[in-house]
Amino acid sequence: MSLYIYNTLTRRKEEFKPLVEGRVGIYVCGPTVYGHSHIGHAKSYVSFDVIVRYLRYLGYKTLYVQNITDVGHLTDDADEGEDKIEKQSKKDRIHPMQVVEMYTRSYFEDMDALGIVRPDISPRATGHIIEQIEIVQALMKKGFAYEKNNSVYFDVTKFKEYGKLSRRPLDEMEAGARVEVNPEKKHPADFALWKKAEAGHIMQWQSPWGMGFPGWHLECSAMSMKYLGVPPNGGIDIHGGGMENQFPHHECEIAQSECATGEQFVKYWIHNNMVTVGGQKMGKSLGNVINLKDAFKKYSPLVVRFFILQSHYRSTLDFTDEALEGAAKGLEKLFNTVRNVRAEVLKMQKNDGELKIEDGSFIDLVGFKKAFFEAMDDDFNTPQAIGILFDLNREVNTILASSKTDIKILQDVDALYNELGGMVLGIMPAHVEAQSSTGVSQNDLIQFIIELRTEARTQKLWAMSDKIRDGLAKLGIIIEDKKDGTSWRRSG
Ligand code: ZN
């Protein structure tokens, strides 16, 4: 079995072969920290979290770098407009670095809640001004960039492969350019590497071209190559980001990096698709952006994570209350089986020596594991992988209901849930009880009701006892009175 990844650069699934055997360098464009994270951020970073988890699970020594954009990202996503962070700082009347600090903390708080393993390195653009200036100097020396009025631009006509990622021919870009093209640019598609700071601009640094600040695209080239290296000394195996970043952001990253080093910048480009809200594109201008802190008031972060992984990273994800409620129920189903398995194991351990080993209790765990990895090897197909966990659930429920169980099988089942659902997908914490979507353990609640019924039976309140039993049955909880007490299981 080998891992196949859909490479946006070639538009096909390719067998994954890292640049250096056994090692993977992955860079994902991080957030621009001028507001709280929304559900779109969750989709992107949960998707890449599972990709990184899976690579590590496969045994690759994986270095995951994800930047924090704290300067240079302008309001029009290209070279015009205000710096997003400075704009927010003026609105809030605080220093831009306060904005950065506040929303960086908020971002990690939300990502931690979603069970996302933190990147190994989270570099900030403002901490890498020297490295960015060095790339601009290298490009100027090689004739790929030019200075105009204290700003520096990349000359796209000098890089014949410009447009190879987004597949936009340069002449089309020229024809489609807006009427008001910056007159400093030689070609409408030229992009800023360094921008002159206008009067009143707070975030600015000394450079060979005067006081200014780096262009947005430049930071990702500087920080990814600094920490992951350039072939033959390492390199970037995987570069990820949102689909909307293919152009201009990633196209420009390729141009400036490859022209500066003469080496291929990235081997595999992975782009995740966007979130829609009730079928509509999500956007600030549409007023339908769902912040994670708001979403978490209604749904546990684990449910949000599970919901995201139920669709493939390259598919759009439609956020609706019905879909989230469905996800909560689905996750609860998975958890219930795991709880029952764990409860049964505990019970068996107590009744040491009375293990029930009978024919017919076999589950092909190796087969399930194989199917799970086949799904993940196919471009990280998490919806299919989750489907396999549900198939496993059905078989486990059957053997739990049949009483033809064996402690060894149940322990292996539990270990498999931990491995696939826990380590790889991150949807199954070791203590599922504490993570119930309602915040209260259903197990404990059911146990409590059963105790009340036992109490009613002791007091010979038969009508009350039957009412509780029938009420639970309607909710799908079957209780059985046995010699050693009352046990329960879920129907179906
Ligand atoms: Zn980037």
Short mmCIF file of C-alpha atoms and ligand atoms in Angstrom, two decimals:
data_model
loop_
_atom_site.label_atom_id
_atom_site.label_comp_id
_atom_site.label_asym_id
_atom_site.label_seq_id
_atom_site.Cartn_x
_atom_site.Cartn_y
_atom_site.Cartn_z
CA MET A 1 0.00 0.00 0.00
CA SER A 2 1.27 3.46 -0.73
CA LEU A 3 -0.08 6.89 -0.07
CA TYR A 4 -1.51 8.83 -3.01
CA ILE A 5 -1.94 12.59 -2.82
CA TYR A 6 -3.87 14.83 -5.18
CA ASN A 7 -1.26 17.37 -6.31
CA THR A 8 -2.82 20.65 -7.42
CA LEU A 9 0.29 21.38 -9.47
CA THR A 10 -0.26 18.38 -11.75
CA ARG A 11 -4.03 18.03 -11.20
CA ARG A 12 -3.74 14.33 -10.50
CA LYS A 13 -3.23 11.84 -7.71
CA GLU A 14 0.43 10.96 -7.34
CA GLU A 15 2.23 8.39 -5.25
CA PHE A 16 3.80 10.15 -2.30
CA LYS A 17 7.59 10.00 -2.34
CA PRO A 18 9.29 12.46 0.02
CA LEU A 19 12.32 14.47 -1.10
CA VAL A 20 14.44 12.86 1.60
CA GLU A 21 13.60 9.29 2.54
CA GLY A 22 11.73 8.94 5.81
CA ARG A 23 11.33 12.67 6.33
CA VAL A 24 8.48 15.03 5.42
CA GLY A 25 8.60 18.81 5.47
CA ILE A 26 5.16 20.39 5.40
CA TYR A 27 4.26 24.06 5.31
CA VAL A 28 0.70 25.36 5.60
CA CYS A 29 -0.29 29.01 5.25
CA GLY A 30 -1.46 30.13 8.66
CA PRO A 31 -4.03 32.73 9.62
CA THR A 32 -3.81 36.50 9.24
CA VAL A 33 -4.51 37.42 12.84
CA TYR A 34 -6.88 40.38 12.79
CA GLY A 35 -10.08 38.64 13.97
CA HIS A 36 -11.36 35.48 15.65
CA SER A 37 -11.11 32.25 13.70
CA HIS A 38 -14.17 30.99 11.88
CA ILE A 39 -15.45 27.66 10.66
CA GLY A 40 -13.41 28.05 7.44
CA HIS A 41 -10.21 28.08 9.49
CA ALA A 42 -11.43 25.00 11.33
CA LYS A 43 -11.95 23.10 8.08
CA SER A 44 -8.52 23.98 6.79
CA TYR A 45 -6.53 23.29 9.93
CA VAL A 46 -8.43 20.15 10.96
CA SER A 47 -7.80 18.75 7.46
CA PHE A 48 -4.07 19.44 7.65
CA ASP A 49 -3.95 18.16 11.23
CA VAL A 50 -5.19 14.76 10.05
CA ILE A 51 -2.73 14.81 7.14
CA VAL A 52 0.16 15.46 9.56
CA ARG A 53 -1.14 12.86 12.04
CA TYR A 54 -1.38 10.27 9.27
CA LEU A 55 2.12 10.99 7.93
CA ARG A 56 3.48 10.58 11.45
CA TYR A 57 1.45 7.42 11.92
CA LEU A 58 3.04 6.04 8.74
CA GLY A 59 6.41 6.60 10.37
CA TYR A 60 7.63 9.73 8.58
CA LYS A 61 9.69 12.12 10.64
CA THR A 62 7.44 15.08 9.97
CA LEU A 63 8.30 18.73 10.49
CA TYR A 64 5.16 20.87 10.36
CA VAL A 65 5.57 24.62 9.88
CA GLN A 66 2.58 26.94 9.89
CA ASN A 67 3.11 30.69 9.90
CA ILE A 68 1.28 33.53 11.57
CA THR A 69 0.70 36.45 9.17
CA ASP A 70 1.14 39.59 11.21
CA VAL A 71 2.11 42.08 8.51
CA GLY A 72 1.74 42.73 4.80
CA HIS A 73 -1.65 41.13 4.07
CA LEU A 74 -3.59 43.90 2.39
CA THR A 75 -7.35 44.26 2.27
CA ASP A 76 -7.68 43.35 -1.42
CA ASP A 77 -5.56 40.17 -1.01
CA ALA A 78 -3.15 41.58 -3.62
CA ASP A 79 -1.03 44.71 -3.61
CA GLU A 80 -3.60 47.38 -2.89
CA GLY A 81 -5.57 48.55 0.10
CA GLU A 82 -4.76 48.81 3.76
CA ASP A 83 -2.85 46.32 5.87
CA LYS A 84 -5.58 44.19 7.46
CA ILE A 85 -3.94 44.31 10.89
CA GLU A 86 -3.31 48.04 10.86
CA LYS A 87 -6.88 48.63 9.78
CA GLN A 88 -8.17 46.61 12.74
CA SER A 89 -5.77 48.37 15.13
CA LYS A 90 -7.14 51.76 14.07
CA LYS A 91 -10.69 50.52 14.57
CA ASP A 92 -9.90 49.20 18.06
CA ARG A 93 -7.48 52.07 18.83
CA ILE A 94 -4.76 49.69 19.92
CA HIS A 95 -1.26 48.94 18.63
CA PRO A 96 -1.13 46.54 15.66
CA MET A 97 1.00 44.14 17.70
CA GLN A 98 -1.74 44.06 20.34
CA VAL A 99 -4.17 42.99 17.63
CA VAL A 100 -1.72 40.32 16.54
CA GLU A 101 -1.17 39.03 20.06
CA MET A 102 -4.86 38.97 20.95
CA TYR A 103 -5.96 37.05 17.86
CA THR A 104 -2.97 34.72 17.80
CA ARG A 105 -3.93 33.60 21.32
CA SER A 106 -7.56 33.31 20.27
CA TYR A 107 -6.54 31.24 17.24
CA PHE A 108 -4.54 28.71 19.26
CA GLU A 109 -7.28 28.51 21.88
CA ASP A 110 -9.77 27.47 19.18
CA MET A 111 -7.37 25.11 17.44
CA ASP A 112 -6.48 23.44 20.76
CA ALA A 113 -10.19 22.96 21.45
CA LEU A 114 -10.54 21.24 18.07
CA GLY A 115 -7.85 18.75 19.08
CA ILE A 116 -5.40 20.07 16.50
CA VAL A 117 -1.82 19.17 17.30
CA ARG A 118 0.14 22.43 17.30
CA PRO A 119 2.62 22.99 14.45
CA ASP A 120 6.24 22.28 15.33
CA ILE A 121 7.16 25.83 14.35
CA SER A 122 4.76 28.81 14.18
CA PRO A 123 6.93 31.58 12.75
CA ARG A 124 5.70 35.16 12.42
CA ALA A 125 6.27 37.34 9.39
CA THR A 126 7.48 40.30 11.48
CA GLY A 127 10.17 38.08 13.00
CA HIS A 128 11.60 37.29 9.56
CA ILE A 129 12.09 40.68 7.91
CA ILE A 130 15.82 40.07 7.33
CA GLU A 131 15.17 36.76 5.54
CA GLN A 132 12.54 38.44 3.35
CA ILE A 133 14.87 41.28 2.42
CA GLU A 134 17.53 38.71 1.48
CA ILE A 135 15.18 37.03 -1.01
CA VAL A 136 14.32 40.39 -2.59
CA GLN A 137 18.04 41.16 -2.91
CA ALA A 138 18.70 37.77 -4.54
CA LEU A 139 15.86 38.36 -7.01
CA MET A 140 17.12 41.83 -7.90
CA LYS A 141 20.63 40.53 -8.40
CA LYS A 142 19.35 37.88 -10.81
CA GLY A 143 17.20 40.39 -12.70
CA PHE A 144 13.78 39.04 -11.63
CA ALA A 145 12.79 42.15 -9.68
CA TYR A 146 12.94 45.92 -10.10
CA GLU A 147 12.65 48.92 -7.81
CA LYS A 148 10.28 51.78 -8.45
CA ASN A 149 9.73 54.69 -6.04
CA ASN A 150 11.10 52.75 -3.02
CA SER A 151 8.93 49.69 -3.71
CA VAL A 152 10.19 46.47 -5.31
CA TYR A 153 8.16 44.37 -7.75
CA PHE A 154 8.59 40.90 -9.21
CA ASP A 155 8.79 40.96 -13.00
CA VAL A 156 6.44 38.14 -14.06
CA THR A 157 7.55 38.27 -17.71
CA LYS A 158 10.99 37.00 -16.59
CA PHE A 159 9.54 33.75 -15.18
CA LYS A 160 8.21 31.67 -18.05
CA GLU A 161 6.37 29.28 -15.72
CA TYR A 162 4.33 31.99 -14.02
CA GLY A 163 0.75 30.73 -13.85
CA LYS A 164 1.68 27.00 -13.72
CA LEU A 165 -0.18 26.31 -10.45
CA SER A 166 -3.39 28.23 -11.12
CA ARG A 167 -3.12 27.52 -14.88
CA ARG A 168 -3.70 31.11 -15.86
CA PRO A 169 -1.77 32.20 -18.95
CA LEU A 170 -0.04 35.53 -18.54
CA ASP A 171 -1.73 37.15 -21.56
CA GLU A 172 -5.12 36.37 -20.00
CA MET A 173 -4.03 38.06 -16.80
CA GLU A 174 -3.06 41.13 -18.79
CA ALA A 175 -6.39 41.27 -20.62
CA GLY A 176 -8.32 40.69 -17.41
CA ALA A 177 -6.42 43.25 -15.37
CA ARG A 178 -8.37 46.01 -13.73
CA VAL A 179 -8.32 49.44 -15.36
CA GLU A 180 -6.57 51.04 -12.43
CA VAL A 181 -3.32 49.14 -12.45
CA ASN A 182 -0.60 50.55 -10.25
CA PRO A 183 1.46 52.69 -12.70
CA GLU A 184 4.65 51.61 -10.92
CA LYS A 185 4.23 48.09 -12.34
CA LYS A 186 5.74 47.18 -15.71
CA HIS A 187 3.20 44.39 -16.23
CA PRO A 188 -0.28 44.35 -14.60
CA ALA A 189 0.48 40.92 -13.06
CA ASP A 190 3.74 42.05 -11.43
CA PHE A 191 3.46 41.78 -7.68
CA ALA A 192 5.00 43.63 -4.75
CA LEU A 193 7.93 42.07 -2.92
CA TRP A 194 8.55 45.14 -0.80
CA LYS A 195 6.31 48.15 -0.34
CA LYS A 196 7.24 51.67 0.57
CA ALA A 197 5.62 52.76 3.83
CA GLU A 198 3.35 55.71 3.29
CA ALA A 199 3.09 58.42 5.94
CA GLY A 200 1.36 57.15 9.07
CA HIS A 201 2.06 53.47 8.38
CA ILE A 202 3.00 52.00 11.76
CA MET A 203 4.57 48.68 10.83
CA GLN A 204 7.68 49.53 8.82
CA TRP A 205 11.30 48.48 8.69
CA GLN A 206 14.58 49.74 7.30
CA SER A 207 15.56 48.17 3.97
CA PRO A 208 17.99 48.87 1.10
CA TRP A 209 15.00 50.61 -0.58
CA GLY A 210 14.06 52.82 2.35
CA MET A 211 11.45 52.36 5.08
CA GLY A 212 8.81 49.86 4.13
CA PHE A 213 7.22 46.47 4.72
CA PRO A 214 7.23 43.09 2.93
CA GLY A 215 4.59 41.95 0.45
CA TRP A 216 2.25 39.26 1.76
CA HIS A 217 3.47 36.43 -0.49
CA LEU A 218 7.11 36.89 0.43
CA GLU A 219 6.81 35.81 4.06
CA CYS A 220 5.70 32.27 3.19
CA SER A 221 8.66 31.76 0.85
CA ALA A 222 11.08 33.09 3.45
CA MET A 223 9.78 31.12 6.42
CA SER A 224 9.10 27.84 4.63
CA MET A 225 12.56 27.69 3.07
CA LYS A 226 14.27 28.86 6.26
CA TYR A 227 12.86 26.01 8.36
CA LEU A 228 12.36 23.24 5.79
CA GLY A 229 15.36 23.90 3.58
CA VAL A 230 15.97 23.92 -0.17
CA PRO A 231 16.97 20.80 -2.19
CA PRO A 232 19.35 19.05 -1.92
CA ASN A 233 19.39 20.13 1.75
CA GLY A 234 15.84 19.22 2.68
CA GLY A 235 12.99 21.05 0.99
CA ILE A 236 9.23 21.37 1.09
CA ASP A 237 7.44 18.11 0.36
CA ILE A 238 3.96 19.45 0.96
CA HIS A 239 2.68 23.01 0.87
CA GLY A 240 -0.92 23.45 1.91
CA GLY A 241 -3.52 26.15 2.02
CA GLY A 242 -7.01 27.12 1.03
CA MET A 243 -8.09 26.79 -2.61
CA GLU A 244 -8.59 30.55 -2.78
CA ASN A 245 -4.88 30.97 -2.11
CA GLN A 246 -3.80 29.26 -5.32
CA PHE A 247 -3.87 32.64 -7.01
CA PRO A 248 -2.27 35.03 -6.45
CA HIS A 249 -0.68 33.92 -3.16
CA HIS A 250 0.80 30.52 -4.00
CA GLU A 251 1.52 31.39 -7.63
CA CYS A 252 3.63 34.30 -6.40
CA GLU A 253 5.33 32.13 -3.76
CA ILE A 254 6.43 29.73 -6.51
CA ALA A 255 7.70 32.52 -8.78
CA GLN A 256 9.80 34.31 -6.18
CA SER A 257 11.14 31.12 -4.51
CA GLU A 258 12.08 29.26 -7.69
CA CYS A 259 13.71 32.32 -9.24
CA ALA A 260 15.66 33.05 -6.06
CA THR A 261 17.00 29.50 -5.56
CA GLY A 262 16.83 27.88 -9.01
CA GLU A 263 15.23 24.82 -7.37
CA GLN A 264 11.68 23.47 -7.43
CA PHE A 265 9.92 25.14 -4.48
CA VAL A 266 7.35 22.49 -3.52
CA LYS A 267 6.78 18.88 -4.57
CA TYR A 268 3.09 18.42 -3.65
CA TRP A 269 0.55 21.23 -3.39
CA ILE A 270 -2.53 20.43 -1.32
CA HIS A 271 -5.52 22.76 -1.31
CA ASN A 272 -8.61 22.39 0.83
CA ASN A 273 -12.04 23.50 -0.28
CA MET A 274 -14.22 26.09 1.41
CA VAL A 275 -17.15 26.12 3.81
CA THR A 276 -20.58 27.24 2.70
CA VAL A 277 -23.39 28.25 5.05
CA GLY A 278 -26.77 26.89 4.06
CA GLY A 279 -25.51 26.55 0.48
CA GLN A 280 -24.18 30.11 0.38
CA LYS A 281 -20.59 31.21 0.17
CA MET A 282 -19.38 32.39 3.57
CA GLY A 283 -17.97 35.89 3.65
CA LYS A 284 -17.67 39.00 5.77
CA SER A 285 -19.53 41.05 3.17
CA LEU A 286 -22.41 38.54 3.24
CA GLY A 287 -22.60 38.75 7.03
CA ASN A 288 -22.75 34.97 7.46
CA VAL A 289 -19.35 34.22 8.94
CA ILE A 290 -19.58 31.72 11.78
CA ASN A 291 -16.92 32.28 14.41
CA LEU A 292 -15.72 29.18 16.18
CA LYS A 293 -16.27 30.66 19.62
CA ASP A 294 -19.96 31.06 18.71
CA ALA A 295 -20.20 27.62 17.13
CA PHE A 296 -18.68 26.03 20.27
CA LYS A 297 -21.51 27.46 22.39
CA LYS A 298 -23.88 25.19 20.50
CA TYR A 299 -21.73 22.24 19.50
CA SER A 300 -18.76 20.71 21.24
CA PRO A 301 -15.48 21.28 19.36
CA LEU A 302 -15.19 17.53 18.95
CA VAL A 303 -18.52 17.45 17.08
CA VAL A 304 -17.29 20.27 14.83
CA ARG A 305 -14.11 18.31 14.14
CA PHE A 306 -16.05 15.14 13.38
CA PHE A 307 -18.43 17.10 11.13
CA ILE A 308 -15.49 18.49 9.13
CA LEU A 309 -13.89 15.07 8.68
CA GLN A 310 -17.15 13.59 7.45
CA SER A 311 -16.49 15.34 4.15
CA HIS A 312 -13.33 15.15 2.06
CA TYR A 313 -10.92 18.06 2.34
CA ARG A 314 -11.27 18.81 -1.38
CA SER A 315 -15.07 18.97 -1.16
CA THR A 316 -17.03 21.97 0.01
CA LEU A 317 -18.57 21.63 3.46
CA ASP A 318 -22.04 23.01 4.02
CA PHE A 319 -22.61 24.23 7.57
CA THR A 320 -26.22 23.91 8.72
CA ASP A 321 -27.72 23.19 12.14
CA GLU A 322 -29.29 19.97 10.84
CA ALA A 323 -25.92 18.74 9.57
CA LEU A 324 -24.22 19.56 12.87
CA GLU A 325 -26.95 17.85 14.86
CA GLY A 326 -26.59 14.81 12.60
CA ALA A 327 -22.85 14.81 13.25
CA ALA A 328 -23.43 15.02 17.01
CA LYS A 329 -25.71 11.97 16.84
CA GLY A 330 -23.24 10.05 14.68
CA LEU A 331 -20.37 10.73 17.01
CA GLU A 332 -22.49 9.74 20.00
CA LYS A 333 -23.19 6.42 18.29
CA LEU A 334 -19.48 5.75 17.90
CA PHE A 335 -18.81 6.75 21.49
CA ASN A 336 -21.60 4.56 22.84
CA THR A 337 -20.12 1.45 21.37
CA VAL A 338 -16.69 2.36 22.74
CA ARG A 339 -18.21 2.99 26.18
CA ASN A 340 -19.99 -0.33 26.08
CA VAL A 341 -16.81 -2.10 25.05
CA ARG A 342 -14.91 -0.49 27.92
CA ALA A 343 -17.68 -1.23 30.41
CA GLU A 344 -17.79 -4.87 29.31
CA VAL A 345 -14.01 -5.21 29.63
CA LEU A 346 -14.17 -3.77 33.15
CA LYS A 347 -16.95 -6.18 34.05
CA MET A 348 -15.01 -9.13 32.69
CA GLN A 349 -11.89 -8.07 34.56
CA LYS A 350 -13.91 -8.05 37.78
CA ASN A 351 -15.30 -11.51 37.09
CA ASP A 352 -11.81 -12.86 36.61
CA GLY A 353 -11.79 -16.47 35.50
CA GLU A 354 -15.25 -16.37 34.01
CA LEU A 355 -14.27 -15.29 30.54
CA LYS A 356 -16.78 -16.25 27.95
CA ILE A 357 -14.96 -17.59 24.94
CA GLU A 358 -17.32 -18.91 22.37
CA ASP A 359 -17.27 -19.53 18.66
CA GLY A 360 -18.70 -16.86 16.45
CA SER A 361 -17.26 -13.92 18.33
CA PHE A 362 -14.53 -13.27 15.80
CA ILE A 363 -14.09 -9.81 14.29
CA ASP A 364 -11.68 -9.34 11.39
CA LEU A 365 -9.81 -6.43 12.96
CA VAL A 366 -6.94 -6.74 10.51
CA GLY A 367 -9.43 -6.41 7.67
CA PHE A 368 -10.98 -3.29 9.20
CA LYS A 369 -7.57 -1.75 9.72
CA LYS A 370 -6.58 -2.50 6.14
CA ALA A 371 -9.76 -0.93 4.78
CA PHE A 372 -9.22 2.13 6.95
CA PHE A 373 -5.71 2.64 5.61
CA GLU A 374 -6.83 2.05 2.04
CA ALA A 375 -9.23 4.98 2.52
CA MET A 376 -6.56 7.21 4.06
CA ASP A 377 -4.00 6.24 1.40
CA ASP A 378 -6.44 7.46 -1.23
CA ASP A 379 -5.74 11.18 -0.79
CA PHE A 380 -6.74 11.17 2.90
CA ASN A 381 -10.33 10.05 2.34
CA THR A 382 -11.59 10.71 5.87
CA PRO A 383 -15.34 10.27 5.11
CA GLN A 384 -14.60 6.74 3.89
CA ALA A 385 -12.34 6.07 6.87
CA ILE A 386 -15.12 7.18 9.24
CA GLY A 387 -17.54 4.93 7.35
CA ILE A 388 -15.26 2.00 8.18
CA LEU A 389 -15.37 2.90 11.88
CA PHE A 390 -19.18 2.72 11.65
CA ASP A 391 -18.96 -0.69 9.96
CA LEU A 392 -16.75 -1.82 12.82
CA ASN A 393 -19.28 -0.40 15.28
CA ARG A 394 -22.06 -2.51 13.81
CA GLU A 395 -20.06 -5.72 14.18
CA VAL A 396 -18.99 -4.83 17.70
CA ASN A 397 -22.59 -4.07 18.68
CA THR A 398 -23.60 -7.46 17.34
CA ILE A 399 -21.09 -9.36 19.43
CA LEU A 400 -21.85 -7.24 22.49
CA ALA A 401 -25.54 -8.07 22.13
CA SER A 402 -24.86 -11.78 21.54
CA SER A 403 -22.87 -12.18 24.77
CA LYS A 404 -20.43 -14.23 22.73
CA THR A 405 -17.56 -12.04 23.71
CA ASP A 406 -14.06 -12.57 24.82
CA ILE A 407 -12.05 -10.04 26.78
CA LYS A 408 -9.10 -10.26 24.39
CA ILE A 409 -11.26 -9.37 21.39
CA LEU A 410 -12.83 -6.44 23.21
CA GLN A 411 -9.45 -5.14 24.33
CA ASP A 412 -8.19 -5.37 20.76
CA VAL A 413 -11.32 -3.56 19.55
CA ASP A 414 -10.72 -0.80 22.09
CA ALA A 415 -7.08 -0.50 21.04
CA LEU A 416 -8.14 -0.27 17.40
CA TYR A 417 -10.63 2.54 18.14
CA ASN A 418 -7.84 4.38 19.95
CA GLU A 419 -5.45 3.91 17.08
CA LEU A 420 -7.71 4.79 14.15
CA GLY A 421 -10.27 7.09 15.72
CA GLY A 422 -7.93 8.55 18.33
CA MET A 423 -4.40 8.80 17.01
CA VAL A 424 -5.14 9.22 13.30
CA LEU A 425 -8.46 11.06 13.12
CA GLY A 426 -8.38 12.68 16.56
CA ILE A 427 -12.12 12.21 17.06
CA MET A 428 -11.92 9.68 19.86
CA PRO A 429 -10.23 10.85 23.04
CA ALA A 430 -9.05 8.18 25.45
CA HIS A 431 -11.79 9.17 27.88
CA VAL A 432 -14.83 9.45 25.64
CA GLU A 433 -17.16 9.76 28.63
CA ALA A 434 -15.75 13.15 29.52
CA GLN A 435 -16.24 14.38 25.98
CA SER A 436 -19.92 13.68 25.41
CA SER A 437 -21.48 16.19 23.02
CA THR A 438 -23.93 17.32 25.70
CA GLY A 439 -21.22 17.72 28.32
CA VAL A 440 -22.91 15.07 30.50
CA SER A 441 -22.04 11.42 30.19
CA GLN A 442 -25.02 9.48 28.88
CA ASN A 443 -23.56 6.38 30.45
CA ASP A 444 -23.67 7.90 33.91
CA LEU A 445 -27.16 9.23 33.32
CA ILE A 446 -28.48 5.82 32.26
CA GLN A 447 -26.73 4.17 35.18
CA PHE A 448 -28.40 6.65 37.52
CA ILE A 449 -31.87 5.92 36.11
CA ILE A 450 -31.23 2.19 36.47
CA GLU A 451 -30.29 2.71 40.12
CA LEU A 452 -33.56 4.56 40.67
CA ARG A 453 -35.43 1.64 39.13
CA THR A 454 -33.59 -0.84 41.35
CA GLU A 455 -34.63 1.29 44.33
CA ALA A 456 -38.25 1.24 43.09
CA ARG A 457 -38.13 -2.56 42.80
CA THR A 458 -36.73 -2.89 46.33
CA GLN A 459 -39.75 -0.92 47.50
CA LYS A 460 -41.98 -3.18 45.35
CA LEU A 461 -43.13 -0.21 43.24
CA TRP A 462 -43.66 -2.51 40.23
CA ALA A 463 -45.65 -0.03 38.14
CA MET A 464 -42.93 2.59 38.54
CA SER A 465 -40.22 0.04 37.73
CA ASP A 466 -42.03 -1.03 34.53
CA LYS A 467 -42.59 2.58 33.52
CA ILE A 468 -38.87 3.28 33.75
CA ARG A 469 -38.04 0.10 31.79
CA ASP A 470 -40.56 0.90 29.02
CA GLY A 471 -39.50 4.55 28.89
CA LEU A 472 -35.87 3.56 28.41
CA ALA A 473 -36.87 1.01 25.77
CA LYS A 474 -38.57 3.77 23.79
CA LEU A 475 -35.25 5.65 23.85
CA GLY A 476 -33.48 2.57 22.55
CA ILE A 477 -32.01 1.47 25.88
CA ILE A 478 -32.73 -2.16 26.64
CA ILE A 479 -32.35 -3.25 30.23
CA GLU A 480 -32.07 -6.80 31.42
CA ASP A 481 -32.47 -8.07 34.96
CA LYS A 482 -30.01 -10.83 35.67
CA LYS A 483 -28.92 -12.69 38.78
CA ASP A 484 -25.96 -10.42 39.33
CA GLY A 485 -27.88 -7.19 38.77
CA THR A 486 -29.34 -5.12 35.97
CA SER A 487 -27.37 -4.53 32.80
CA TRP A 488 -28.20 -2.39 29.79
CA ARG A 489 -27.42 -2.15 26.12
CA ARG A 490 -28.50 -0.12 23.14
CA SER A 491 -30.89 -1.62 20.66
CA GLY A 492 -29.82 -1.79 17.00
ZN ZN B 1 1.14 31.69 2.64
#
